[in-house]
mmCIF file of C-alpha atoms in Angstrom:
data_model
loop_
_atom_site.group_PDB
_atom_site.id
_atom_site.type_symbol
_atom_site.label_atom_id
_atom_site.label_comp_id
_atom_site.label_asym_id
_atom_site.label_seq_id
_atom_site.Cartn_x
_atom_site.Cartn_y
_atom_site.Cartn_z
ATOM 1 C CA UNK A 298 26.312 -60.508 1.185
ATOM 2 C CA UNK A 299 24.547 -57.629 3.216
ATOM 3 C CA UNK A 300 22.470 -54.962 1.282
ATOM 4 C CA UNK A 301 25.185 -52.253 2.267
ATOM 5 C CA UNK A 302 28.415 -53.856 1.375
ATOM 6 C CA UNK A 303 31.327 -51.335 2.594
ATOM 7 C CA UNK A 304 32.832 -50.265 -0.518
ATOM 8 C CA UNK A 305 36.535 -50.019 -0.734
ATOM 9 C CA UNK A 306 37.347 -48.720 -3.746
ATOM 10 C CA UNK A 307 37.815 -45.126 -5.262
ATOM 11 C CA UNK A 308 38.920 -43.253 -8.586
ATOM 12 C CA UNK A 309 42.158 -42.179 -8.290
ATOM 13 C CA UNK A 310 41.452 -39.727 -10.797
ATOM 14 C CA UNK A 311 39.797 -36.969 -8.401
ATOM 15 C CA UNK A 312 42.948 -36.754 -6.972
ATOM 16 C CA UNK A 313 44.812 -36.199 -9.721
ATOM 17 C CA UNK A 314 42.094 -33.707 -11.052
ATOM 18 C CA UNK A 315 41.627 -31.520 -7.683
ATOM 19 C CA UNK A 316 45.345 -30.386 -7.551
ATOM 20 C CA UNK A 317 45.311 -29.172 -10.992
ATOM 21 C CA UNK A 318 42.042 -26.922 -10.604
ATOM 22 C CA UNK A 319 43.718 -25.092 -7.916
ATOM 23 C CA UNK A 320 46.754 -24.732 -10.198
ATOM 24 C CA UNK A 321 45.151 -23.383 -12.784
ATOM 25 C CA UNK A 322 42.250 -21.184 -10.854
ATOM 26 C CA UNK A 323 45.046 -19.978 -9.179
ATOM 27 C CA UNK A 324 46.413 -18.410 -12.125
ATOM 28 C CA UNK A 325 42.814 -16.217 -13.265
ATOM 29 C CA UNK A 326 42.358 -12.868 -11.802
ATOM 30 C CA UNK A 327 40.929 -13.100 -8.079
ATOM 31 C CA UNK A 328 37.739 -10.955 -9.669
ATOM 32 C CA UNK A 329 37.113 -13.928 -11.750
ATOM 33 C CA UNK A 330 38.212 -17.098 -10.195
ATOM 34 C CA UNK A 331 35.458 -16.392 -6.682
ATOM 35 C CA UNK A 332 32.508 -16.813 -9.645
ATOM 36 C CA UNK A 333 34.351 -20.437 -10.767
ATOM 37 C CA UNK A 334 32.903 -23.526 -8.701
ATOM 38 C CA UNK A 335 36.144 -25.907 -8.066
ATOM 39 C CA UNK A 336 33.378 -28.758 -7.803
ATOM 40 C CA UNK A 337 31.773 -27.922 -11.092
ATOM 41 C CA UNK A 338 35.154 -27.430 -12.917
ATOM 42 C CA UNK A 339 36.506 -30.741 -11.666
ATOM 43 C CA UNK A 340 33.119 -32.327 -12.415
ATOM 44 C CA UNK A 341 33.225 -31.031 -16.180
ATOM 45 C CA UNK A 342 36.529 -32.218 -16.395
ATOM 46 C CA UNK A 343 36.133 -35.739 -14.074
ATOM 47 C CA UNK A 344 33.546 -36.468 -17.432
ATOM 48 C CA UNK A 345 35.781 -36.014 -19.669
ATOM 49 C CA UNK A 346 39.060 -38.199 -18.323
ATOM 50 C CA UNK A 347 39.198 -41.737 -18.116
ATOM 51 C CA UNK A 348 38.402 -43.232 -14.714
ATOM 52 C CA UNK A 349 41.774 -44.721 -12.822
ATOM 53 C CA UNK A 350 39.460 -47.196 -10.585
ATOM 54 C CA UNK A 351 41.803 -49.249 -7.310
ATOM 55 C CA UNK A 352 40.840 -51.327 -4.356
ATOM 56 C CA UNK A 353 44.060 -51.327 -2.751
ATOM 57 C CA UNK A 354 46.959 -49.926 -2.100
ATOM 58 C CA UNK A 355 49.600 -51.960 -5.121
ATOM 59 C CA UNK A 356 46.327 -50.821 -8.012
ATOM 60 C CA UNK A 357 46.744 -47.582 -6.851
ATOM 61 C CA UNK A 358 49.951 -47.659 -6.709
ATOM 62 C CA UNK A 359 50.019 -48.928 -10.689
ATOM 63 C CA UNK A 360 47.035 -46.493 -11.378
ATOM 64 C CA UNK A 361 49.164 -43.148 -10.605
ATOM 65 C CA UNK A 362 51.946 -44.469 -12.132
ATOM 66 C CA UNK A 363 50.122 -44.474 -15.321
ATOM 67 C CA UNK A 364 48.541 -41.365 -14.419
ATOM 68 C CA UNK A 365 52.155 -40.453 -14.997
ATOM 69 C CA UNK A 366 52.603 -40.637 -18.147
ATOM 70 C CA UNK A 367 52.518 -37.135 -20.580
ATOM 71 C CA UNK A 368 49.787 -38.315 -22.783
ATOM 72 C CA UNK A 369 47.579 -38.197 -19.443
ATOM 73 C CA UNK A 370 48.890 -35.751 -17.964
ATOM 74 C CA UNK A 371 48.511 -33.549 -20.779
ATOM 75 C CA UNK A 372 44.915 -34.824 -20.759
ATOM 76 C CA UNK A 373 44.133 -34.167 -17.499
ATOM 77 C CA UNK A 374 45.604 -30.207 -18.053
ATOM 78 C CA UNK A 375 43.371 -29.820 -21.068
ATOM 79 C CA UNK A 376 39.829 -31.069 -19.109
ATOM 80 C CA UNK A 377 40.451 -29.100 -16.453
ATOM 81 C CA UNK A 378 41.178 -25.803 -18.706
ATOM 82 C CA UNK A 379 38.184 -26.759 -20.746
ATOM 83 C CA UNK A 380 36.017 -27.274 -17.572
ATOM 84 C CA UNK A 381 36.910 -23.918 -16.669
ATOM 85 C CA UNK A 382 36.035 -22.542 -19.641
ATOM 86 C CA UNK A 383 32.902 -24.315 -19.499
ATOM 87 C CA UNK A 384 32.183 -23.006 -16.093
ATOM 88 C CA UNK A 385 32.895 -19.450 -16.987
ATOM 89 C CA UNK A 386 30.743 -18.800 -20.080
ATOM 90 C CA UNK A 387 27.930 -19.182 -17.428
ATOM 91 C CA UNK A 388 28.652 -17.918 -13.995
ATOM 92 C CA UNK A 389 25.144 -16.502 -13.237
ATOM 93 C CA UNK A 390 23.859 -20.506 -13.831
ATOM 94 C CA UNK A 391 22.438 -21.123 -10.408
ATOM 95 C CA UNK A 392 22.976 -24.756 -9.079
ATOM 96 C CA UNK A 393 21.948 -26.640 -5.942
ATOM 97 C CA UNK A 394 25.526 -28.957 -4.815
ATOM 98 C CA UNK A 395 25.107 -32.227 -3.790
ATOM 99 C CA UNK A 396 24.770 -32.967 -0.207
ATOM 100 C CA UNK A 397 26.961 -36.335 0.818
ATOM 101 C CA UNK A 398 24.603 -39.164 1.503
ATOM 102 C CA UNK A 399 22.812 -40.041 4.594
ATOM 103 C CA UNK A 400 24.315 -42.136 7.286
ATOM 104 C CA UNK A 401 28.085 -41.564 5.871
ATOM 105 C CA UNK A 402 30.478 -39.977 7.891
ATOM 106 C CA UNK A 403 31.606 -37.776 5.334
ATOM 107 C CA UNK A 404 27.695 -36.557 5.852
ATOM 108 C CA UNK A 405 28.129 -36.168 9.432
ATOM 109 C CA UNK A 406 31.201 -34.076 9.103
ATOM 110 C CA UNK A 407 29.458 -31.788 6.699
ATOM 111 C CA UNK A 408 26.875 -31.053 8.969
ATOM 112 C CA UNK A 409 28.876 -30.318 11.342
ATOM 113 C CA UNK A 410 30.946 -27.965 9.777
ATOM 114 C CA UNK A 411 27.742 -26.193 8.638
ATOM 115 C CA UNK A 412 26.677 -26.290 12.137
ATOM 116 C CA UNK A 413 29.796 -24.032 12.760
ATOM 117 C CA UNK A 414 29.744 -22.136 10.723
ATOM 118 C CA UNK A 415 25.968 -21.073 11.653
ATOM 119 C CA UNK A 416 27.030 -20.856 15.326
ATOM 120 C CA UNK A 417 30.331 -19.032 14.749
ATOM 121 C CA UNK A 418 28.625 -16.860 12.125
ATOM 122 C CA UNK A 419 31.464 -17.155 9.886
ATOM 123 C CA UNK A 420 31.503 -18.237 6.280
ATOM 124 C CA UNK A 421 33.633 -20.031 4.292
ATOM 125 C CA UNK A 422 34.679 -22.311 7.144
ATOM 126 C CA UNK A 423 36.374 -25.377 5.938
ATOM 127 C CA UNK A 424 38.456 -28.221 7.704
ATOM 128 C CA UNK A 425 41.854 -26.433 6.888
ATOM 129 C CA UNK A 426 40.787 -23.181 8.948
ATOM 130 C CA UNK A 427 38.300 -24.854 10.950
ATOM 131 C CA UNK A 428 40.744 -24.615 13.986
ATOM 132 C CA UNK A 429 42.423 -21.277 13.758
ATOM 133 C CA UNK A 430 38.970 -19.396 13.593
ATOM 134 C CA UNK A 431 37.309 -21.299 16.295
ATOM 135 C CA UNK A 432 40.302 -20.460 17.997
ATOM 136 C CA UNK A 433 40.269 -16.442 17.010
ATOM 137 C CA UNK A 434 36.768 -16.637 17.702
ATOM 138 C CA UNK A 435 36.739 -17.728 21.255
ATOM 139 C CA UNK A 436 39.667 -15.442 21.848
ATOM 140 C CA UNK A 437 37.507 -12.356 20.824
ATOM 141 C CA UNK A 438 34.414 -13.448 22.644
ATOM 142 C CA UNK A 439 36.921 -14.242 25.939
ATOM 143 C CA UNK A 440 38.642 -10.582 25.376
ATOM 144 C CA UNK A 441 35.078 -9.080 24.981
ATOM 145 C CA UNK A 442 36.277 -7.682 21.468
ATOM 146 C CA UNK A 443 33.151 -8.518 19.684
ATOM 147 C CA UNK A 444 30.853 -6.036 20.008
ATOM 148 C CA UNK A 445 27.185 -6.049 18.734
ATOM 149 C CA UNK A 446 28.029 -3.984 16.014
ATOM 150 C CA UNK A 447 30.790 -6.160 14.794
ATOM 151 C CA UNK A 448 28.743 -9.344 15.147
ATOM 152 C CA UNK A 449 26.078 -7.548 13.224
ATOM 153 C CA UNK A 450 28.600 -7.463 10.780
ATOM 154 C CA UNK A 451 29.969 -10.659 10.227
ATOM 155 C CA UNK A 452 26.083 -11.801 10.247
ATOM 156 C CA UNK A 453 25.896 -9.507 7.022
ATOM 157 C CA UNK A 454 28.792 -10.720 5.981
ATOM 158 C CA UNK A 455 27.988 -14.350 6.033
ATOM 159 C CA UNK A 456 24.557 -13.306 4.422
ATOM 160 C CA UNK A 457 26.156 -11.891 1.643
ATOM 161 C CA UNK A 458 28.688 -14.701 1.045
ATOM 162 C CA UNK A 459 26.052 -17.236 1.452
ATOM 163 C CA UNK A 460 23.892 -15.606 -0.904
ATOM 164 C CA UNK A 461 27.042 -14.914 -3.514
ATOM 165 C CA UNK A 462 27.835 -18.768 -3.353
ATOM 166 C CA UNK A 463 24.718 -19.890 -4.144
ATOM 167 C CA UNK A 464 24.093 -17.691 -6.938
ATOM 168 C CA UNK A 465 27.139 -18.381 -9.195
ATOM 169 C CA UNK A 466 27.413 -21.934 -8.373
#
């Protein structure tokens, strides 16, 4: 067996979780939910669920089904308001996220978008919008509608956000 084996196996659990911290961030006031981490709320709640481990596609399959069922469900709804909760009695609790780990393309790909978002000067770049503001981007540049003053701005703006995400994750 090599020292790296590929693993092929994941907890179907994150994606039950992730879904169901949008829902429910969705439904705080705006002014509250940009101070709530998704990553830290899933995280709190992720700890407090029971793992739903498959390695292929007929345990997953079995896995969600049981994920299903209203006792889990229910339990799923309550860690992720609790992890909320959790979050929000400290937002100004400063915390450094995890990076993905070396060598993994999931590593490569966050570099990359980071990369971007440097060169683009944009923030909050993710691989939904990813596309549509490269594309807005080059169309400005190509029209000649940025102007120094307006990429002086989006540098501040960038700053700021940068310096706001750090601070309340």
């Amino acid at each position: 067996m090599s020292e790296h084996p590929t693993e092929h196996y994941r907890n179907l659990m994150e994606n039950l979780v992730k879904p169901e911290v949008v829902r429910q961030l969705k439904r705080l006031p705006d002014r509250l939910e940009r101070f709530i981490d998704p990553a830290e709320v899933a995280t709190h709640a992720l700890n407090h669920l029971p793992p739903l481990y498959a390695s292929s596609e007929e345990g997953a399959r079995l896995q969600l089904h049981r994920a299903t069922e209203d006792p889990l469900k229910e339990q799923i709804c309550v860690a992720v308001r609790r992890g909320i909760a959790a979050v929000q009695r400290d937002p100004l609790r400063s915390s450094t996220p995890l990076e993905p780990e070396e060598g993994t393309e999931e590593r490569t790909a966050h570099t990359a978008l980071h990369q971007l978002e440097d060169l683009l000067q944009q923030g909050e770049l993710n691989w939904n919008n990813v596309v549509s503001v490269v594309r807005y981007t080059l169309l400005q540049a190509l029209e000649g509608e940025l102007t120094p003053q307006q990429v002086a701005k989006i540098e501040q703006r960038q700053s700021r956000r940068s310096r706001d995400r750090h601070r309340y994750w």
